[in-house]
PDB file of C-alpha atoms in Angstrom:
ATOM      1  CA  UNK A  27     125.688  77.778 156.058  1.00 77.00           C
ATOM      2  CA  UNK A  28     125.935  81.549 155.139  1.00 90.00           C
ATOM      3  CA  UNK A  29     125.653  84.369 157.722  1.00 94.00           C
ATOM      4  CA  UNK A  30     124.822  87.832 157.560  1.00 96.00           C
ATOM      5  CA  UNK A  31     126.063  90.127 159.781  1.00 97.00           C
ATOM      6  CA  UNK A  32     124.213  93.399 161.069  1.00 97.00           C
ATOM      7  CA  UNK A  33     125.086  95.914 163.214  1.00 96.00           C
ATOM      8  CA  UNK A  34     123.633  99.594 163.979  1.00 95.00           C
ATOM      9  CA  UNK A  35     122.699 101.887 166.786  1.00 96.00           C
ATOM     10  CA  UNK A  36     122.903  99.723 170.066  1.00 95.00           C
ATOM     11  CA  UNK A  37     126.779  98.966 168.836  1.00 95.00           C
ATOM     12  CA  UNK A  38     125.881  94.790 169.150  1.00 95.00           C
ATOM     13  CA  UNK A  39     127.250  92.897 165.939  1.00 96.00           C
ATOM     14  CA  UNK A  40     124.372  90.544 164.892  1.00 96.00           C
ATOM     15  CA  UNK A  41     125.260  87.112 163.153  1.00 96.00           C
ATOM     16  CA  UNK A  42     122.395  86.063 161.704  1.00 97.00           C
ATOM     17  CA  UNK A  43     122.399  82.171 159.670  1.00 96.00           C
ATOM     18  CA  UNK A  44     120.869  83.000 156.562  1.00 95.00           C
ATOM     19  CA  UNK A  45     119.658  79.102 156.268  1.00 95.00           C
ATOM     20  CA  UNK A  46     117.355  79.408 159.801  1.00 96.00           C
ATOM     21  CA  UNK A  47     116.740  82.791 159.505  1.00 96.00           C
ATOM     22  CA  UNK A  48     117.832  82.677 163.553  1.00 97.00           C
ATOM     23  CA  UNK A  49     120.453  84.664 165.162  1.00 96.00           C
ATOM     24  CA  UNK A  50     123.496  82.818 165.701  1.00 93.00           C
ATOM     25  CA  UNK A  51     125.564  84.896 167.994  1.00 93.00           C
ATOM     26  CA  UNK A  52     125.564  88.376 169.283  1.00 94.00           C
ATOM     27  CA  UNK A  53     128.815  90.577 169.803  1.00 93.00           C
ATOM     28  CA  UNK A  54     128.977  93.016 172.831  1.00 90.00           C
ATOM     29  CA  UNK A  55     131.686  95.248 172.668  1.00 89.00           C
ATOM     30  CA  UNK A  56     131.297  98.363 171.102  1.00 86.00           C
ATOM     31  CA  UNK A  57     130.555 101.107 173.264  1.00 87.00           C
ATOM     32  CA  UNK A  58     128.551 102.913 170.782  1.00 95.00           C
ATOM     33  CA  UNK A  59     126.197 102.337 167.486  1.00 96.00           C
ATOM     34  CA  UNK A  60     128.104 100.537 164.599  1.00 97.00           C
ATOM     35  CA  UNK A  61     128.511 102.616 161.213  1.00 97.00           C
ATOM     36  CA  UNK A  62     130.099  99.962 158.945  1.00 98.00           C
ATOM     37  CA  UNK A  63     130.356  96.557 158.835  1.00 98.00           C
ATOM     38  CA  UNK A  64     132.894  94.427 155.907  1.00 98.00           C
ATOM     39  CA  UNK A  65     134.292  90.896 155.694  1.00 97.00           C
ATOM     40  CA  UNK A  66     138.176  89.648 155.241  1.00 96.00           C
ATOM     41  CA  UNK A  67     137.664  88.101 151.245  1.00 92.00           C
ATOM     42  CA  UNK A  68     140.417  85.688 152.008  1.00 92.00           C
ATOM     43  CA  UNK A  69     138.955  84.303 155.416  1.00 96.00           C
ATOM     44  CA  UNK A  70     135.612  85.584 155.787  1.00 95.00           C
ATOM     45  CA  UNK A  71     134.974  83.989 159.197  1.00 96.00           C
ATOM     46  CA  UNK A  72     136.729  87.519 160.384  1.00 98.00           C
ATOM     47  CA  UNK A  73     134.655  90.695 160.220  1.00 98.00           C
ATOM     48  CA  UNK A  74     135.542  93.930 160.818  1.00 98.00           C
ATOM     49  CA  UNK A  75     133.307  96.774 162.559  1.00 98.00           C
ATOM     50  CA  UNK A  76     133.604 100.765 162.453  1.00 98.00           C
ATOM     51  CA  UNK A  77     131.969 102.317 165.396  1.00 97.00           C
ATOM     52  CA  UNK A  78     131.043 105.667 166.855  1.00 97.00           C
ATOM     53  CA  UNK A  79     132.928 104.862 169.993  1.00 97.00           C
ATOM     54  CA  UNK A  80     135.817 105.842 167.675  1.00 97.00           C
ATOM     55  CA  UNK A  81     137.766 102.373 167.506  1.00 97.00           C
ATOM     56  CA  UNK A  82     137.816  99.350 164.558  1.00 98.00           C
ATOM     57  CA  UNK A  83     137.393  95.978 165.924  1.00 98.00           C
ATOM     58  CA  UNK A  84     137.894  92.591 164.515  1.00 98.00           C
ATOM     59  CA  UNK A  85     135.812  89.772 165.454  1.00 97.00           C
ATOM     60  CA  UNK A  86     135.963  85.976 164.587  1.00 97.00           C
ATOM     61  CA  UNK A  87     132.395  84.643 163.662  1.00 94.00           C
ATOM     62  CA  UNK A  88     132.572  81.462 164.468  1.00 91.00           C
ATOM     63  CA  UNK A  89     133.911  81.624 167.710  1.00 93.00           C
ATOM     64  CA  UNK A  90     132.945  85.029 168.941  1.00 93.00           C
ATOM     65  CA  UNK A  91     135.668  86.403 169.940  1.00 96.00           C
ATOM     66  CA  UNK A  92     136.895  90.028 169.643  1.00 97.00           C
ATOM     67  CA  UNK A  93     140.595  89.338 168.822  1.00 98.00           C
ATOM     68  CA  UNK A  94     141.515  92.989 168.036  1.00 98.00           C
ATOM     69  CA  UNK A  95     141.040  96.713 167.931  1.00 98.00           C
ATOM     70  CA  UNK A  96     142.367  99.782 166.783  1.00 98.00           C
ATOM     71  CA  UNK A  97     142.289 102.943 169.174  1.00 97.00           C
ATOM     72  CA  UNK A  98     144.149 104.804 171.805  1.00 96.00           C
ATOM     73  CA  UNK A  99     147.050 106.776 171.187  1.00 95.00           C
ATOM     74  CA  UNK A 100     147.572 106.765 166.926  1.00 96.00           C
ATOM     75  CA  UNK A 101     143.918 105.948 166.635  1.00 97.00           C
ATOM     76  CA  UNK A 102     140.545 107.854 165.091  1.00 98.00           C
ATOM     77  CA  UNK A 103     139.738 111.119 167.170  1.00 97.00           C
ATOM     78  CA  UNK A 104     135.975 110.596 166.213  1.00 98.00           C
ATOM     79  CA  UNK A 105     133.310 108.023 164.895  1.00 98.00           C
ATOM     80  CA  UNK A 106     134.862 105.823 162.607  1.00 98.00           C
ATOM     81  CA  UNK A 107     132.081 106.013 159.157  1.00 98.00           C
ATOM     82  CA  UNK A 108     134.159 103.289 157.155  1.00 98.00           C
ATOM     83  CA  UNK A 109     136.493 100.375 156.865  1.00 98.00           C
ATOM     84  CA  UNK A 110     138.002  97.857 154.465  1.00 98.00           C
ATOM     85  CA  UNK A 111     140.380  94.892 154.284  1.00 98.00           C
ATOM     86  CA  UNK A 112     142.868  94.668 151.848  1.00 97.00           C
ATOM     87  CA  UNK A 113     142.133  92.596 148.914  1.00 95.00           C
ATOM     88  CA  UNK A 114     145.177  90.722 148.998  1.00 96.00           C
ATOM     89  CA  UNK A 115     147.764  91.579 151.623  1.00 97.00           C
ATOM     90  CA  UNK A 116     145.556  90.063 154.846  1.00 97.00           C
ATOM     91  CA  UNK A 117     147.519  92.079 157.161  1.00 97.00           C
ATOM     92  CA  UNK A 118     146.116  94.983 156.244  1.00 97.00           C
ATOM     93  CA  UNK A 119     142.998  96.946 156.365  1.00 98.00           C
ATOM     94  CA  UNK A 120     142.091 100.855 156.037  1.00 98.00           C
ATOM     95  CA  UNK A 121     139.555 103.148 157.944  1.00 98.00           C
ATOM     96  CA  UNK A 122     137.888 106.777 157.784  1.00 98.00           C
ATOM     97  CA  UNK A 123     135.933 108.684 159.828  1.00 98.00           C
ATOM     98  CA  UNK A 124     134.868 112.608 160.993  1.00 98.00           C
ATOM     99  CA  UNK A 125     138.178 113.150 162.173  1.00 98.00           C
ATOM    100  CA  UNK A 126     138.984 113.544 158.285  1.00 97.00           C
ATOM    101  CA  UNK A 127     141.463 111.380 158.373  1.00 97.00           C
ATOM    102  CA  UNK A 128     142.366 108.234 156.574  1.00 98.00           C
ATOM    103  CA  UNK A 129     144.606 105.489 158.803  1.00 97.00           C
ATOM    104  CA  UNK A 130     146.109 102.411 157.426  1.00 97.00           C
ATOM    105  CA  UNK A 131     146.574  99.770 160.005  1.00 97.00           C
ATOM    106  CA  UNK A 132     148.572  96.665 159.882  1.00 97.00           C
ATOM    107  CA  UNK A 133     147.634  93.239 161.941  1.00 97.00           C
ATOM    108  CA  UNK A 134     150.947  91.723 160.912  1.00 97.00           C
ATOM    109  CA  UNK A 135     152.638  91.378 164.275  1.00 97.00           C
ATOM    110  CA  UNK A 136     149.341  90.627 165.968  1.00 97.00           C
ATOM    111  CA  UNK A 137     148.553  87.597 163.311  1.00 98.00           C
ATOM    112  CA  UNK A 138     149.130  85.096 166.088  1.00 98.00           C
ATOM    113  CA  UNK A 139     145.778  86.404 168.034  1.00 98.00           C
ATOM    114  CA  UNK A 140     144.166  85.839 164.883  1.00 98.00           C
ATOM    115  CA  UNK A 141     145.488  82.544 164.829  1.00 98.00           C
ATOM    116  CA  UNK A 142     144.273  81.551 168.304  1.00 98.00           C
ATOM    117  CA  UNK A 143     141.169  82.857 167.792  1.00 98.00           C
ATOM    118  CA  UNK A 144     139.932  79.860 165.438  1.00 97.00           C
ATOM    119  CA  UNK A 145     140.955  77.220 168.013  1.00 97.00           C
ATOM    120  CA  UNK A 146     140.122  79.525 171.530  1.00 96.00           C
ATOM    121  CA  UNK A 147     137.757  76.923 173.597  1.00 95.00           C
ATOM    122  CA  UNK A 148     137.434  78.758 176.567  1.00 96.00           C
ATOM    123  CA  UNK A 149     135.037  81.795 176.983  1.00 94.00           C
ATOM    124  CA  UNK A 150     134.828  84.420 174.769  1.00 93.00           C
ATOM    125  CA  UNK A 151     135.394  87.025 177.017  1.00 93.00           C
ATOM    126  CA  UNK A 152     138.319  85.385 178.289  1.00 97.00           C
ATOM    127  CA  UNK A 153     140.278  85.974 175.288  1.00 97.00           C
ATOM    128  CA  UNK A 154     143.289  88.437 175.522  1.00 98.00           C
ATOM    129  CA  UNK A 155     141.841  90.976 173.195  1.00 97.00           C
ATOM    130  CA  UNK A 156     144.895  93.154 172.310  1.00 98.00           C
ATOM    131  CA  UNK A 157     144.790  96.702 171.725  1.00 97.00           C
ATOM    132  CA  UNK A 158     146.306  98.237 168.309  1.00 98.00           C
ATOM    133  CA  UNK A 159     147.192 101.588 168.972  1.00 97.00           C
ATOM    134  CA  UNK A 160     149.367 102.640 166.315  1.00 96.00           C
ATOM    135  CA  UNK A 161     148.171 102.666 162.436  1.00 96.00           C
ATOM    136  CA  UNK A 162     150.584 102.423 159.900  1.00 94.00           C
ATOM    137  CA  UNK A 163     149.697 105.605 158.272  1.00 95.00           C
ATOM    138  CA  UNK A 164     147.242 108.372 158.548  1.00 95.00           C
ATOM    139  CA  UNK A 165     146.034 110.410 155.077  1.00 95.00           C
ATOM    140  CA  UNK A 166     144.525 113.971 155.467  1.00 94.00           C
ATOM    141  CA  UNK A 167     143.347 114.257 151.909  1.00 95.00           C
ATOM    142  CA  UNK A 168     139.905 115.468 152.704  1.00 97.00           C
ATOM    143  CA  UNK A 169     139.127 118.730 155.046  1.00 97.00           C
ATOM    144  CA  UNK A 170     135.949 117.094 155.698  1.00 98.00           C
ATOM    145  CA  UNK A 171     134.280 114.005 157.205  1.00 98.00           C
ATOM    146  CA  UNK A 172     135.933 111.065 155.565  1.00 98.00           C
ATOM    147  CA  UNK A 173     132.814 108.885 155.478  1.00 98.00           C
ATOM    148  CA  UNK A 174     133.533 105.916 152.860  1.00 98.00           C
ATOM    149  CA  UNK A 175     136.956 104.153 151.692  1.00 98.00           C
ATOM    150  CA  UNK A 176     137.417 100.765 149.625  1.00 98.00           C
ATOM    151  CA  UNK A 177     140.920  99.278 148.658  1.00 98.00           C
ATOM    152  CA  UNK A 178     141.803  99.583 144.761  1.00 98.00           C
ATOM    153  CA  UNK A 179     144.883  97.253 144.612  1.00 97.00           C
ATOM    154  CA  UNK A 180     147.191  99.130 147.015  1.00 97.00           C
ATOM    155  CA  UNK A 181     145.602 102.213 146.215  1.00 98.00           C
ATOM    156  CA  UNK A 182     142.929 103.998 147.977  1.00 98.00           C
ATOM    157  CA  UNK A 183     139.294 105.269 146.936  1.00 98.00           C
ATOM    158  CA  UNK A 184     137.843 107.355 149.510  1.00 98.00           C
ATOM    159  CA  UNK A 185     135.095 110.274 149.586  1.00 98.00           C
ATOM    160  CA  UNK A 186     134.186 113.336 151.769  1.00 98.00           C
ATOM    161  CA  UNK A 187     131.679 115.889 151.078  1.00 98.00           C
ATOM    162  CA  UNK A 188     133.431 117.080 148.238  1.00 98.00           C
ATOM    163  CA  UNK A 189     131.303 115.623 145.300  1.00 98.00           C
ATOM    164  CA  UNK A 190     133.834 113.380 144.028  1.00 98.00           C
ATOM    165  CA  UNK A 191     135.469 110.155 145.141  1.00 98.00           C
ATOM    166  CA  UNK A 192     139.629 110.715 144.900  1.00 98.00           C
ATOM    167  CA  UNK A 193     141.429 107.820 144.394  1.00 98.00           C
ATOM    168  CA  UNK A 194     145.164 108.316 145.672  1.00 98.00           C
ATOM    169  CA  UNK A 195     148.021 105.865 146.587  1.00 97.00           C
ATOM    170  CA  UNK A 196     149.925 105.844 150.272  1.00 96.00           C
ATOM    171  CA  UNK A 197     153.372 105.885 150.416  1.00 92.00           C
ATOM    172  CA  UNK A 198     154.184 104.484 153.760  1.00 83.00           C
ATOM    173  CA  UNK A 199     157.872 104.793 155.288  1.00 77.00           C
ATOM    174  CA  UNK A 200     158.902 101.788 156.356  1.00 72.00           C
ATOM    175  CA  UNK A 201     161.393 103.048 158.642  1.00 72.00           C
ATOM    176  CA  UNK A 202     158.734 106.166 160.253  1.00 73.00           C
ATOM    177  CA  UNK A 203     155.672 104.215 160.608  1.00 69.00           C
ATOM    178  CA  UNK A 204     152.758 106.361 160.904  1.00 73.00           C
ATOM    179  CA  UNK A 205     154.693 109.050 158.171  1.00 73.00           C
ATOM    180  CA  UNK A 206     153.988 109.225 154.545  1.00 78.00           C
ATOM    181  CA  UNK A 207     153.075 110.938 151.656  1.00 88.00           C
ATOM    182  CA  UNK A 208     150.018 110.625 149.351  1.00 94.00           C
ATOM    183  CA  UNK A 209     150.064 110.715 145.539  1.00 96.00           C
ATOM    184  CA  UNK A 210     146.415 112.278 144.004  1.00 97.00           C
ATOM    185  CA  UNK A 211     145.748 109.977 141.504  1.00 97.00           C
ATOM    186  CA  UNK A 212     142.714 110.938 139.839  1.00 97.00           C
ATOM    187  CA  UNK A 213     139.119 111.961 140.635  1.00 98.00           C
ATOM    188  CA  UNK A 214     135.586 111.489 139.824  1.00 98.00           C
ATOM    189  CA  UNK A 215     133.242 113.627 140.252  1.00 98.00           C
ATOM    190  CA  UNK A 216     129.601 113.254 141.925  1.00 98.00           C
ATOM    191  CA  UNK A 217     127.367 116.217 141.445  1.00 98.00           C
ATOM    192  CA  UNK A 218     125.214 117.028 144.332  1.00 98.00           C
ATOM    193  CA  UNK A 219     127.160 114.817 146.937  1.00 98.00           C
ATOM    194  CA  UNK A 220     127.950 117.373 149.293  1.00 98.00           C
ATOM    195  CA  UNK A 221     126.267 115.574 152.358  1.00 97.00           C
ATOM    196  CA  UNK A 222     128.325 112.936 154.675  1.00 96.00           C
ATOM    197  CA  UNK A 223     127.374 109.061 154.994  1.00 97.00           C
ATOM    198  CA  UNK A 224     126.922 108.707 151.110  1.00 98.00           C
ATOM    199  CA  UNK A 225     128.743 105.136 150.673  1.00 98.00           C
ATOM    200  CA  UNK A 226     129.757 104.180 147.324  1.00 98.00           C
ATOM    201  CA  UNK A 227     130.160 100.302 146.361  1.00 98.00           C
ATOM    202  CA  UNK A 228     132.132  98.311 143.441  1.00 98.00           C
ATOM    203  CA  UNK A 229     131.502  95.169 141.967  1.00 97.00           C
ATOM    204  CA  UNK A 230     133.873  91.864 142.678  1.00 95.00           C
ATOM    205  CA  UNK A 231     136.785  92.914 140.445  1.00 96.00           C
ATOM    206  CA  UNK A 232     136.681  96.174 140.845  1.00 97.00           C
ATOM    207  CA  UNK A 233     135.947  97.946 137.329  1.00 97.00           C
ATOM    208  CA  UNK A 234     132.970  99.711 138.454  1.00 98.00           C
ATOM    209  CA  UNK A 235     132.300 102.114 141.459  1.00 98.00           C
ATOM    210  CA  UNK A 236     128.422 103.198 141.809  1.00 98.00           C
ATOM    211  CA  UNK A 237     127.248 105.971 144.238  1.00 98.00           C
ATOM    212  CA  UNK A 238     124.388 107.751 145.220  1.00 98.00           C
ATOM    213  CA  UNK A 239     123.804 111.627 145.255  1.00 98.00           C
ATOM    214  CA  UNK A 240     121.553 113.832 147.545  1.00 98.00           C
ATOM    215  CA  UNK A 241     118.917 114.361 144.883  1.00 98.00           C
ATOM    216  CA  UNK A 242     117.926 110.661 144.321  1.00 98.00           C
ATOM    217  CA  UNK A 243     120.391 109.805 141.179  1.00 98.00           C
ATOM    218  CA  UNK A 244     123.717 107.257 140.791  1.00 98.00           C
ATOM    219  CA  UNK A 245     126.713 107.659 138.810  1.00 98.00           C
ATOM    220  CA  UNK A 246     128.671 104.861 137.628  1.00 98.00           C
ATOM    221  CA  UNK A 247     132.331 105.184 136.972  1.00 98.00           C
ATOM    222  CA  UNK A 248     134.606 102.829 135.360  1.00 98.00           C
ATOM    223  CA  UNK A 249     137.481 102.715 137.784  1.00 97.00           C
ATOM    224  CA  UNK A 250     140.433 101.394 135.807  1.00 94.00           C
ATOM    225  CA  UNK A 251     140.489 104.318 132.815  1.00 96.00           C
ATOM    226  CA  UNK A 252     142.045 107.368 132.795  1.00 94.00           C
ATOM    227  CA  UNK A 253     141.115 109.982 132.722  1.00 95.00           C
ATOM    228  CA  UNK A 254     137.743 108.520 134.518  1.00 96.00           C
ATOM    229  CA  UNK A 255     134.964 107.193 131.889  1.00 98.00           C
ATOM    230  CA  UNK A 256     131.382 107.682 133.236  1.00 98.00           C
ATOM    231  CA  UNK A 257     129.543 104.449 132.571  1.00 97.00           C
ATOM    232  CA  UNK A 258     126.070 105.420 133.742  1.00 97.00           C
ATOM    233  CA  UNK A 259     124.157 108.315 134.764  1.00 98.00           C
ATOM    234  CA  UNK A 260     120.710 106.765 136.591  1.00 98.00           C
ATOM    235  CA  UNK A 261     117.879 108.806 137.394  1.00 98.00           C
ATOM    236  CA  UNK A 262     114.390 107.885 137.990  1.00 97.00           C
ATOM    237  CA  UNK A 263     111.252 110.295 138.367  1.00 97.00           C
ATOM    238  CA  UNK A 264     110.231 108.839 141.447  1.00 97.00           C
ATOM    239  CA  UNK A 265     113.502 108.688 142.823  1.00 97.00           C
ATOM    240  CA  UNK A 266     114.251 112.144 144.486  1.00 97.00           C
ATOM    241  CA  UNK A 267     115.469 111.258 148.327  1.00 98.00           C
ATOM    242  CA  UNK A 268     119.036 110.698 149.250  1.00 98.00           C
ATOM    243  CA  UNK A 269     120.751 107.351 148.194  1.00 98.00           C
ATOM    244  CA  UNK A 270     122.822 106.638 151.143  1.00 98.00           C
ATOM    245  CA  UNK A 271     124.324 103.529 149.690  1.00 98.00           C
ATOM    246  CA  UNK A 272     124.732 101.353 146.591  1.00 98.00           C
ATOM    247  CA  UNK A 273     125.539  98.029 145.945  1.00 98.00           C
ATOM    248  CA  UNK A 274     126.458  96.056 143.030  1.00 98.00           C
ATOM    249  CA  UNK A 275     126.439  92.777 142.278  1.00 98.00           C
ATOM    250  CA  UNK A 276     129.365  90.325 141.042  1.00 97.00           C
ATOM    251  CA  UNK A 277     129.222  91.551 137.792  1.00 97.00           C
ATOM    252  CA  UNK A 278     127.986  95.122 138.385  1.00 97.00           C
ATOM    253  CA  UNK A 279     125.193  94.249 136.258  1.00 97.00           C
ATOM    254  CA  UNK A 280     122.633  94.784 138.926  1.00 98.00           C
ATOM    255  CA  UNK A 281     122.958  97.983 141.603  1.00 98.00           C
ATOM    256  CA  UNK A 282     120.574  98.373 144.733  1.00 98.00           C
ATOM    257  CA  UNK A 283     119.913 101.548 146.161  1.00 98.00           C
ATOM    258  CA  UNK A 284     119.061 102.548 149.551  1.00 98.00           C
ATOM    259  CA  UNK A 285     116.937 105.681 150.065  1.00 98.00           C
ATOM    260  CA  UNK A 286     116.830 107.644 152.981  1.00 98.00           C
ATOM    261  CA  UNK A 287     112.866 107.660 152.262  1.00 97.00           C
ATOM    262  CA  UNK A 288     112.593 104.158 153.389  1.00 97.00           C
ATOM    263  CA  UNK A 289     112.713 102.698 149.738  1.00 98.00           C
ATOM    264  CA  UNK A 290     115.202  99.793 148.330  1.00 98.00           C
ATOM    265  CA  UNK A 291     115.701 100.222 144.200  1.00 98.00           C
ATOM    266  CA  UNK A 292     116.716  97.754 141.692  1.00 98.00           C
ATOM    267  CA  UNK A 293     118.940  98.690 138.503  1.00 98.00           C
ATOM    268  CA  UNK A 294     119.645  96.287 136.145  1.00 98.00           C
ATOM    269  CA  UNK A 295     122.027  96.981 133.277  1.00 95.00           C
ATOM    270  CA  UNK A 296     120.224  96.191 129.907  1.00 92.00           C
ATOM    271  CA  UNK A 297     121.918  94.727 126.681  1.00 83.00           C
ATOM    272  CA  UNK A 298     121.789  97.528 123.719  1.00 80.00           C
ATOM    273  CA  UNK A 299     121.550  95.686 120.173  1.00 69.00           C
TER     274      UNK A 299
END
């Protein structure tokens, strides 16, 4: 059965079987409210949360159990806004917040609490939780709040209050962890997104990002041409409030829009003869 999970200002993850419409289990952990929530593609019974409380934690659906998180020394110096596994190395995942930083982290030699979190029968709370302290690396490409960031490949799309997403690839030292450099790649541009908590969202294969700006309208970029093609440019006379987040579906065909005037919009893409 599918699940849905929720999170927001009390900081308790929600798991919520779609089928019943009941809540399945409740996480207590965070110590503050939740600002993002994503799901591992290649074992989506882990979830990953991004929290005020200024740590990343990675939870097991099924069985409850906080197995990891990421804070302390190396870790974010303020609310964490985003966070995203990689799409195909599951070791790794990225996360942004207002310390306007960037920080790749790596679960690689903690795997084995992943592992034992799938066959844990004892209490939840009983499980050693270990702390990550230590990302991999940590970007400053933005001067600002860092509030959204989505894997490209091994490449990085992330936004500030810049009007434009950047995408820009890591290059991690292998023998300094935590050191690095960062390669601009290209960037597109988002007029009148100059506020923070704007998330932008991309369909299954990644082609497309859409995002929302502060006067009601979305852009839609083709990700994989450059220099950048603008695919869409939608406005809407009744749409005039802030779009705080998009999402598209599988194909990108269809983008939802969340205002912050309390309204939920539907674009579909329409065949042109």
């Amino acid at each position: 059965m599918p699940f849905v999970v929720a999170g927001g200002l009390n900081g308790i993850l929600r798991v919520i079987d779609a089928g019943s419409e009941k809540i399945h289990k409740s996480f207590v952990g965070h110590g503050d409210s939740i600002n993002e929530i994503r799901t591992q593609p290649l074992k989506p019974s882990l979830v990953v949360s991004a929290s005020k409380d200024e740590s990343v934690r990675i939870w097991n659906v099924h069985t409850g159990i906080c197995i990891l998180i990421f804070s302390g020394a190396g870790g974010h110096r303020n609310e964490v806004l985003s966070v995203d596994f990689h799409p195909s190395d599951i070791y790794r995942i990225a996360s942004c917040g207002m310390d306007n930083t960037v920080k790749i982290w790596s679960m690689k030699e903690f795997w084995t609490y992943v592992e034992k979190s799938f066959t844990w029968t004892d209490l939840p709370s009983k499980f050693p939780t270990k702390y990550v302290q230590f990302p991999v690396f940590t970007a400053s490409i933005h001067s600002n709040y860092v509030d959204c960031n989505r894997w490209l490949g091994d490449f990085i799309l992330s936004k500030s209050v810049d009007n434009e997403i950047v995408l820009w690839e890591p290059k991690v030292k292998d023998q300094s962890p935590g050191e690095g450099s960062v390669d601009i790649l290209q960037k597109y541009p988002v007029p009148d997104c100059d506020i923070w908590f704007i998330k932008f969202s991309c369909d299954f294969h990644y082609n497309a990002a859409a995002i929302g700006n502060r006067e009601g309208k979305i852009f839609v970029w083709e990700l994989q041409s450059s220099p950048p093609v603008l695919i869409a440019r939608l406005t809407h006379a009744q749409s005039k409030s802030p779009i705080r987040q998009t999402a598209m579906s599988f194909d990108g065909s269809t983008i939802l829009s969340c205002c912050e005037d309390g309204t939920i919009w539907r674009w579909d893409a329409v065949a042109t003869s």
